Every structure is written in C-alpha cells, then in structure tokens.
Amino acid sequence: MNTPEAEPRTGPYADTAARVWNGMRTLVLDLHDKRDEVCGALGMSFIRAKALRRLAKGPRTMRELAAELSTDAPYTTLVVQDLEKRGLVERTVHPGDRRAKIVTATAEGLAAAALAERILGEPPAPLLALTGTDLESLDRIVTDLLGTHPG
C-alpha cells in the first residue's frame, strides 16, 4: 500500500519545533507513560479503560463510542461486553431507536474511571521539580497551544 509521505514543515523555527515536539512525545509517551499503570490498577487493557473514561462523561450509543475510540463496531461490542461482564457498564435500548443500544457507566464503572483519571492526571516528578516561574511559563505555552484560556 502506497502512503503519501508527509511534506516537511518549513519556517524559521521548523527545526526547533521538531525538537520540542519530539521532546514532548518522549516525555509523555516514553519516559512517563501512565497507560501501563492504569491497566494494572484496573486489571484491563487500555482501550477498555479509555472506553470507560469516555462513558464516565455520559452515556453513549455504541456507534458514538466506536467513533470516539476510533474502533470498528465489532471490536467496540467486544470491549463493551467485557466491561458489562465486569459490572462497569450497562447497555439499554435507545428510546428513539430500538435497534440501537445506549451504554452507561455503573457506579463501579465511574469509580474505576475516576481512578484512571487520577493516575493519568498525576504529574511526573520532573514536572513537579520545575520552579514556579518555569511552570507558569509552560502552563501559558500549553494553554496557548491548546487554545484553552482560563476564564
């Protein structure tokens, strides 16, 4: 399968941007990846934990959940069946479309999702070791990159 190569980004700071991006990826995905910790704490694969975290935000149809997880319908069904067997979610018939199912996190599922969020949200030691000034600068930069400004 031929896949088009991504065109290199250009600009006066392209090399610096690439170095920063690779550093961020290494920091988050290689050195301080919390996915294994979440899987161990919950006793499930990360895709199941991810599904549970999505469902903790509110009920979803199976189709909506599959789209959010970027998984196909059969795989999403397997994930939900496993979560249902564990008592973490329940499926009900959609009131407006009897062919569709709505998936909702149970109280136990909400607690498991909250544990996953606590683990994922815990800053790594190198970040906690930064000075207040550095943290404030980094916060401003990340907020700008995300387009989220405190109101």
PDB file of C-alpha atoms in Angstrom:
ATOM      1  CA  MET A   1       0.000   0.000   0.000  1.00  0.00           C
ATOM      2  CA  ASN A   2       1.445   3.328  -1.020  1.00  0.00           C
ATOM      3  CA  THR A   3       1.062   6.041   1.547  1.00  0.00           C
ATOM      4  CA  PRO A   4       1.967   9.589   0.726  1.00  0.00           C
ATOM      5  CA  GLU A   5       4.909  10.930   2.653  1.00  0.00           C
ATOM      6  CA  ALA A   6       4.156  13.887   4.842  1.00  0.00           C
ATOM      7  CA  GLU A   7       5.595  17.076   3.485  1.00  0.00           C
ATOM      8  CA  PRO A   8       8.164  18.573   5.803  1.00  0.00           C
ATOM      9  CA  ARG A   9       7.076  21.668   7.657  1.00  0.00           C
ATOM     10  CA  THR A  10       9.019  24.758   6.834  1.00  0.00           C
ATOM     11  CA  GLY A  11       9.570  28.005   8.601  1.00  0.00           C
ATOM     12  CA  PRO A  12      12.221  29.840  10.524  1.00  0.00           C
ATOM     13  CA  TYR A  13      11.777  27.634  13.621  1.00  0.00           C
ATOM     14  CA  ALA A  14      10.889  24.283  11.997  1.00  0.00           C
ATOM     15  CA  ASP A  15      13.943  22.512  13.416  1.00  0.00           C
ATOM     16  CA  THR A  16      13.306  23.869  16.896  1.00  0.00           C
ATOM     17  CA  ALA A  17       9.607  22.982  16.691  1.00  0.00           C
ATOM     18  CA  ALA A  18      10.511  19.425  15.639  1.00  0.00           C
ATOM     19  CA  ARG A  19      12.984  19.104  18.539  1.00  0.00           C
ATOM     20  CA  VAL A  20      10.394  20.404  21.040  1.00  0.00           C
ATOM     21  CA  TRP A  21       7.697  18.107  19.649  1.00  0.00           C
ATOM     22  CA  ASN A  22       9.977  15.063  19.830  1.00  0.00           C
ATOM     23  CA  GLY A  23      10.941  16.012  23.373  1.00  0.00           C
ATOM     24  CA  MET A  24       7.280  16.297  24.383  1.00  0.00           C
ATOM     25  CA  ARG A  25       6.485  12.926  22.796  1.00  0.00           C
ATOM     26  CA  THR A  26       9.425  11.299  24.581  1.00  0.00           C
ATOM     27  CA  LEU A  27       8.464  12.869  27.905  1.00  0.00           C
ATOM     28  CA  VAL A  28       4.813  11.827  27.738  1.00  0.00           C
ATOM     29  CA  LEU A  29       4.866   8.586  25.752  1.00  0.00           C
ATOM     30  CA  ASP A  30       8.238   7.044  26.562  1.00  0.00           C
ATOM     31  CA  LEU A  31       9.538   8.259  29.904  1.00  0.00           C
ATOM     32  CA  HIS A  32       6.300   8.867  31.814  1.00  0.00           C
ATOM     33  CA  ASP A  33       3.632   6.817  30.045  1.00  0.00           C
ATOM     34  CA  LYS A  34       0.939   6.065  32.609  1.00  0.00           C
ATOM     35  CA  ARG A  35      -1.054   3.629  30.458  1.00  0.00           C
ATOM     36  CA  ASP A  36       0.570   0.517  31.985  1.00  0.00           C
ATOM     37  CA  GLU A  37      -0.151   1.829  35.478  1.00  0.00           C
ATOM     38  CA  VAL A  38      -3.808   2.367  34.570  1.00  0.00           C
ATOM     39  CA  CYS A  39      -4.043  -1.131  33.069  1.00  0.00           C
ATOM     40  CA  GLY A  40      -2.516  -2.673  36.187  1.00  0.00           C
ATOM     41  CA  ALA A  41      -4.725  -0.733  38.584  1.00  0.00           C
ATOM     42  CA  LEU A  42      -7.922  -1.582  36.698  1.00  0.00           C
ATOM     43  CA  GLY A  43      -6.944  -5.055  35.500  1.00  0.00           C
ATOM     44  CA  MET A  44      -7.888  -4.350  31.899  1.00  0.00           C
ATOM     45  CA  SER A  45      -6.488  -3.207  28.573  1.00  0.00           C
ATOM     46  CA  PHE A  46      -6.048   0.488  27.975  1.00  0.00           C
ATOM     47  CA  ILE A  47      -8.747   0.563  25.253  1.00  0.00           C
ATOM     48  CA  ARG A  48     -11.233  -0.694  27.855  1.00  0.00           C
ATOM     49  CA  ALA A  49     -10.065   1.939  30.331  1.00  0.00           C
ATOM     50  CA  LYS A  50     -10.351   4.556  27.583  1.00  0.00           C
ATOM     51  CA  ALA A  51     -13.904   3.439  26.794  1.00  0.00           C
ATOM     52  CA  LEU A  52     -14.797   3.566  30.475  1.00  0.00           C
ATOM     53  CA  ARG A  53     -13.342   7.068  30.814  1.00  0.00           C
ATOM     54  CA  ARG A  54     -15.459   8.216  27.852  1.00  0.00           C
ATOM     55  CA  LEU A  55     -18.595   6.636  29.312  1.00  0.00           C
ATOM     56  CA  ALA A  56     -17.930   8.279  32.686  1.00  0.00           C
ATOM     57  CA  LYS A  57     -18.574  11.599  30.926  1.00  0.00           C
ATOM     58  CA  GLY A  58     -22.056  10.422  29.965  1.00  0.00           C
ATOM     59  CA  PRO A  59     -23.959   7.669  28.176  1.00  0.00           C
ATOM     60  CA  ARG A  60     -23.098   6.960  24.541  1.00  0.00           C
ATOM     61  CA  THR A  61     -24.630   4.900  21.803  1.00  0.00           C
ATOM     62  CA  MET A  62     -22.447   2.065  20.600  1.00  0.00           C
ATOM     63  CA  ARG A  63     -21.914   3.982  17.359  1.00  0.00           C
ATOM     64  CA  GLU A  64     -20.829   7.143  19.209  1.00  0.00           C
ATOM     65  CA  LEU A  65     -18.457   5.153  21.411  1.00  0.00           C
ATOM     66  CA  ALA A  66     -16.908   3.399  18.400  1.00  0.00           C
ATOM     67  CA  ALA A  67     -16.332   6.757  16.723  1.00  0.00           C
ATOM     68  CA  GLU A  68     -14.732   8.260  19.834  1.00  0.00           C
ATOM     69  CA  LEU A  69     -12.466   5.244  20.269  1.00  0.00           C
ATOM     70  CA  SER A  70     -11.674   5.024  16.541  1.00  0.00           C
ATOM     71  CA  THR A  71     -12.592   1.340  16.606  1.00  0.00           C
ATOM     72  CA  ASP A  72     -14.954  -0.632  14.413  1.00  0.00           C
ATOM     73  CA  ALA A  73     -18.371  -1.771  15.619  1.00  0.00           C
ATOM     74  CA  PRO A  74     -17.477  -5.453  16.256  1.00  0.00           C
ATOM     75  CA  TYR A  75     -14.432  -4.557  18.350  1.00  0.00           C
ATOM     76  CA  THR A  76     -16.378  -1.914  20.273  1.00  0.00           C
ATOM     77  CA  THR A  77     -19.004  -4.559  21.016  1.00  0.00           C
ATOM     78  CA  LEU A  78     -16.318  -6.876  22.445  1.00  0.00           C
ATOM     79  CA  VAL A  79     -14.959  -4.051  24.621  1.00  0.00           C
ATOM     80  CA  VAL A  80     -18.430  -3.162  25.931  1.00  0.00           C
ATOM     81  CA  GLN A  81     -19.333  -6.823  26.525  1.00  0.00           C
ATOM     82  CA  ASP A  82     -16.218  -7.230  28.665  1.00  0.00           C
ATOM     83  CA  LEU A  83     -16.945  -4.041  30.629  1.00  0.00           C
ATOM     84  CA  GLU A  84     -20.528  -5.219  31.089  1.00  0.00           C
ATOM     85  CA  LYS A  85     -19.373  -8.627  32.413  1.00  0.00           C
ATOM     86  CA  ARG A  86     -17.225  -6.784  34.948  1.00  0.00           C
ATOM     87  CA  GLY A  87     -20.260  -4.773  36.108  1.00  0.00           C
ATOM     88  CA  LEU A  88     -18.719  -1.481  34.950  1.00  0.00           C
ATOM     89  CA  VAL A  89     -21.276  -0.564  32.273  1.00  0.00           C
ATOM     90  CA  GLU A  90     -24.785  -1.465  31.275  1.00  0.00           C
ATOM     91  CA  ARG A  91     -26.481  -1.440  27.898  1.00  0.00           C
ATOM     92  CA  THR A  92     -30.080  -0.401  27.387  1.00  0.00           C
ATOM     93  CA  VAL A  93     -32.276   0.006  24.357  1.00  0.00           C
ATOM     94  CA  HIS A  94     -32.223   3.507  22.850  1.00  0.00           C
ATOM     95  CA  PRO A  95     -35.679   5.045  23.472  1.00  0.00           C
ATOM     96  CA  GLY A  96     -35.809   6.599  19.995  1.00  0.00           C
ATOM     97  CA  ASP A  97     -34.348   3.678  18.033  1.00  0.00           C
ATOM     98  CA  ARG A  98     -34.948   0.170  19.349  1.00  0.00           C
ATOM     99  CA  ARG A  99     -32.153  -1.167  17.110  1.00  0.00           C
ATOM    100  CA  ALA A 100     -29.553   0.980  18.907  1.00  0.00           C
ATOM    101  CA  LYS A 101     -28.073   0.453  22.360  1.00  0.00           C
ATOM    102  CA  ILE A 102     -27.033   3.077  24.878  1.00  0.00           C
ATOM    103  CA  VAL A 103     -24.048   2.286  27.096  1.00  0.00           C
ATOM    104  CA  THR A 104     -23.904   3.822  30.568  1.00  0.00           C
ATOM    105  CA  ALA A 105     -21.228   3.526  33.249  1.00  0.00           C
ATOM    106  CA  THR A 106     -22.358   1.990  36.530  1.00  0.00           C
ATOM    107  CA  ALA A 107     -21.324   3.366  39.923  1.00  0.00           C
ATOM    108  CA  GLU A 108     -18.443   0.860  39.954  1.00  0.00           C
ATOM    109  CA  GLY A 109     -17.505   1.934  36.424  1.00  0.00           C
ATOM    110  CA  LEU A 110     -17.493   5.598  37.441  1.00  0.00           C
ATOM    111  CA  ALA A 111     -15.168   4.769  40.363  1.00  0.00           C
ATOM    112  CA  ALA A 112     -12.799   2.848  38.059  1.00  0.00           C
ATOM    113  CA  ALA A 113     -12.806   5.697  35.537  1.00  0.00           C
ATOM    114  CA  ALA A 114     -12.048   8.180  38.328  1.00  0.00           C
ATOM    115  CA  LEU A 115      -9.077   6.050  39.420  1.00  0.00           C
ATOM    116  CA  ALA A 116      -7.777   6.002  35.828  1.00  0.00           C
ATOM    117  CA  GLU A 117      -8.140   9.787  35.615  1.00  0.00           C
ATOM    118  CA  ARG A 118      -6.259  10.243  38.910  1.00  0.00           C
ATOM    119  CA  ILE A 119      -3.385   8.092  37.653  1.00  0.00           C
ATOM    120  CA  LEU A 120      -3.248   9.779  34.245  1.00  0.00           C
ATOM    121  CA  GLY A 121      -3.519  13.235  35.797  1.00  0.00           C
ATOM    122  CA  GLU A 122      -0.648  12.831  38.235  1.00  0.00           C
ATOM    123  CA  PRO A 123       2.293  14.941  37.009  1.00  0.00           C
ATOM    124  CA  PRO A 124       5.632  13.153  36.692  1.00  0.00           C
ATOM    125  CA  ALA A 125       8.467  14.033  39.075  1.00  0.00           C
ATOM    126  CA  PRO A 126      10.445  16.168  36.574  1.00  0.00           C
ATOM    127  CA  LEU A 127       7.426  18.419  36.075  1.00  0.00           C
ATOM    128  CA  LEU A 128       6.880  18.746  39.819  1.00  0.00           C
ATOM    129  CA  ALA A 129      10.561  19.675  40.204  1.00  0.00           C
ATOM    130  CA  LEU A 130      10.259  22.751  37.947  1.00  0.00           C
ATOM    131  CA  THR A 131      10.297  26.182  39.531  1.00  0.00           C
ATOM    132  CA  GLY A 132       7.079  28.123  39.849  1.00  0.00           C
ATOM    133  CA  THR A 133       8.256  30.514  37.144  1.00  0.00           C
ATOM    134  CA  ASP A 134       9.047  27.673  34.731  1.00  0.00           C
ATOM    135  CA  LEU A 135       5.713  26.006  35.465  1.00  0.00           C
ATOM    136  CA  GLU A 136       3.853  29.261  34.857  1.00  0.00           C
ATOM    137  CA  SER A 137       5.683  29.717  31.534  1.00  0.00           C
ATOM    138  CA  LEU A 138       4.979  26.141  30.498  1.00  0.00           C
ATOM    139  CA  ASP A 139       1.341  26.491  31.549  1.00  0.00           C
ATOM    140  CA  ARG A 140       0.985  29.616  29.409  1.00  0.00           C
ATOM    141  CA  ILE A 141       2.583  27.898  26.409  1.00  0.00           C
ATOM    142  CA  VAL A 142       0.494  24.716  26.710  1.00  0.00           C
ATOM    143  CA  THR A 143      -2.667  26.769  27.211  1.00  0.00           C
ATOM    144  CA  ASP A 144      -1.850  28.750  24.058  1.00  0.00           C
ATOM    145  CA  LEU A 145      -1.144  25.570  22.090  1.00  0.00           C
ATOM    146  CA  LEU A 146      -4.416  24.013  23.236  1.00  0.00           C
ATOM    147  CA  GLY A 147      -6.383  27.196  22.708  1.00  0.00           C
ATOM    148  CA  THR A 148      -7.794  26.951  26.232  1.00  0.00           C
ATOM    149  CA  HIS A 149      -7.594  30.100  28.261  1.00  0.00           C
ATOM    150  CA  PRO A 150      -8.860  30.200  31.827  1.00  0.00           C
ATOM    151  CA  GLY A 151     -11.877  32.379  32.029  1.00  0.00           C
TER     152      GLY A 151
END
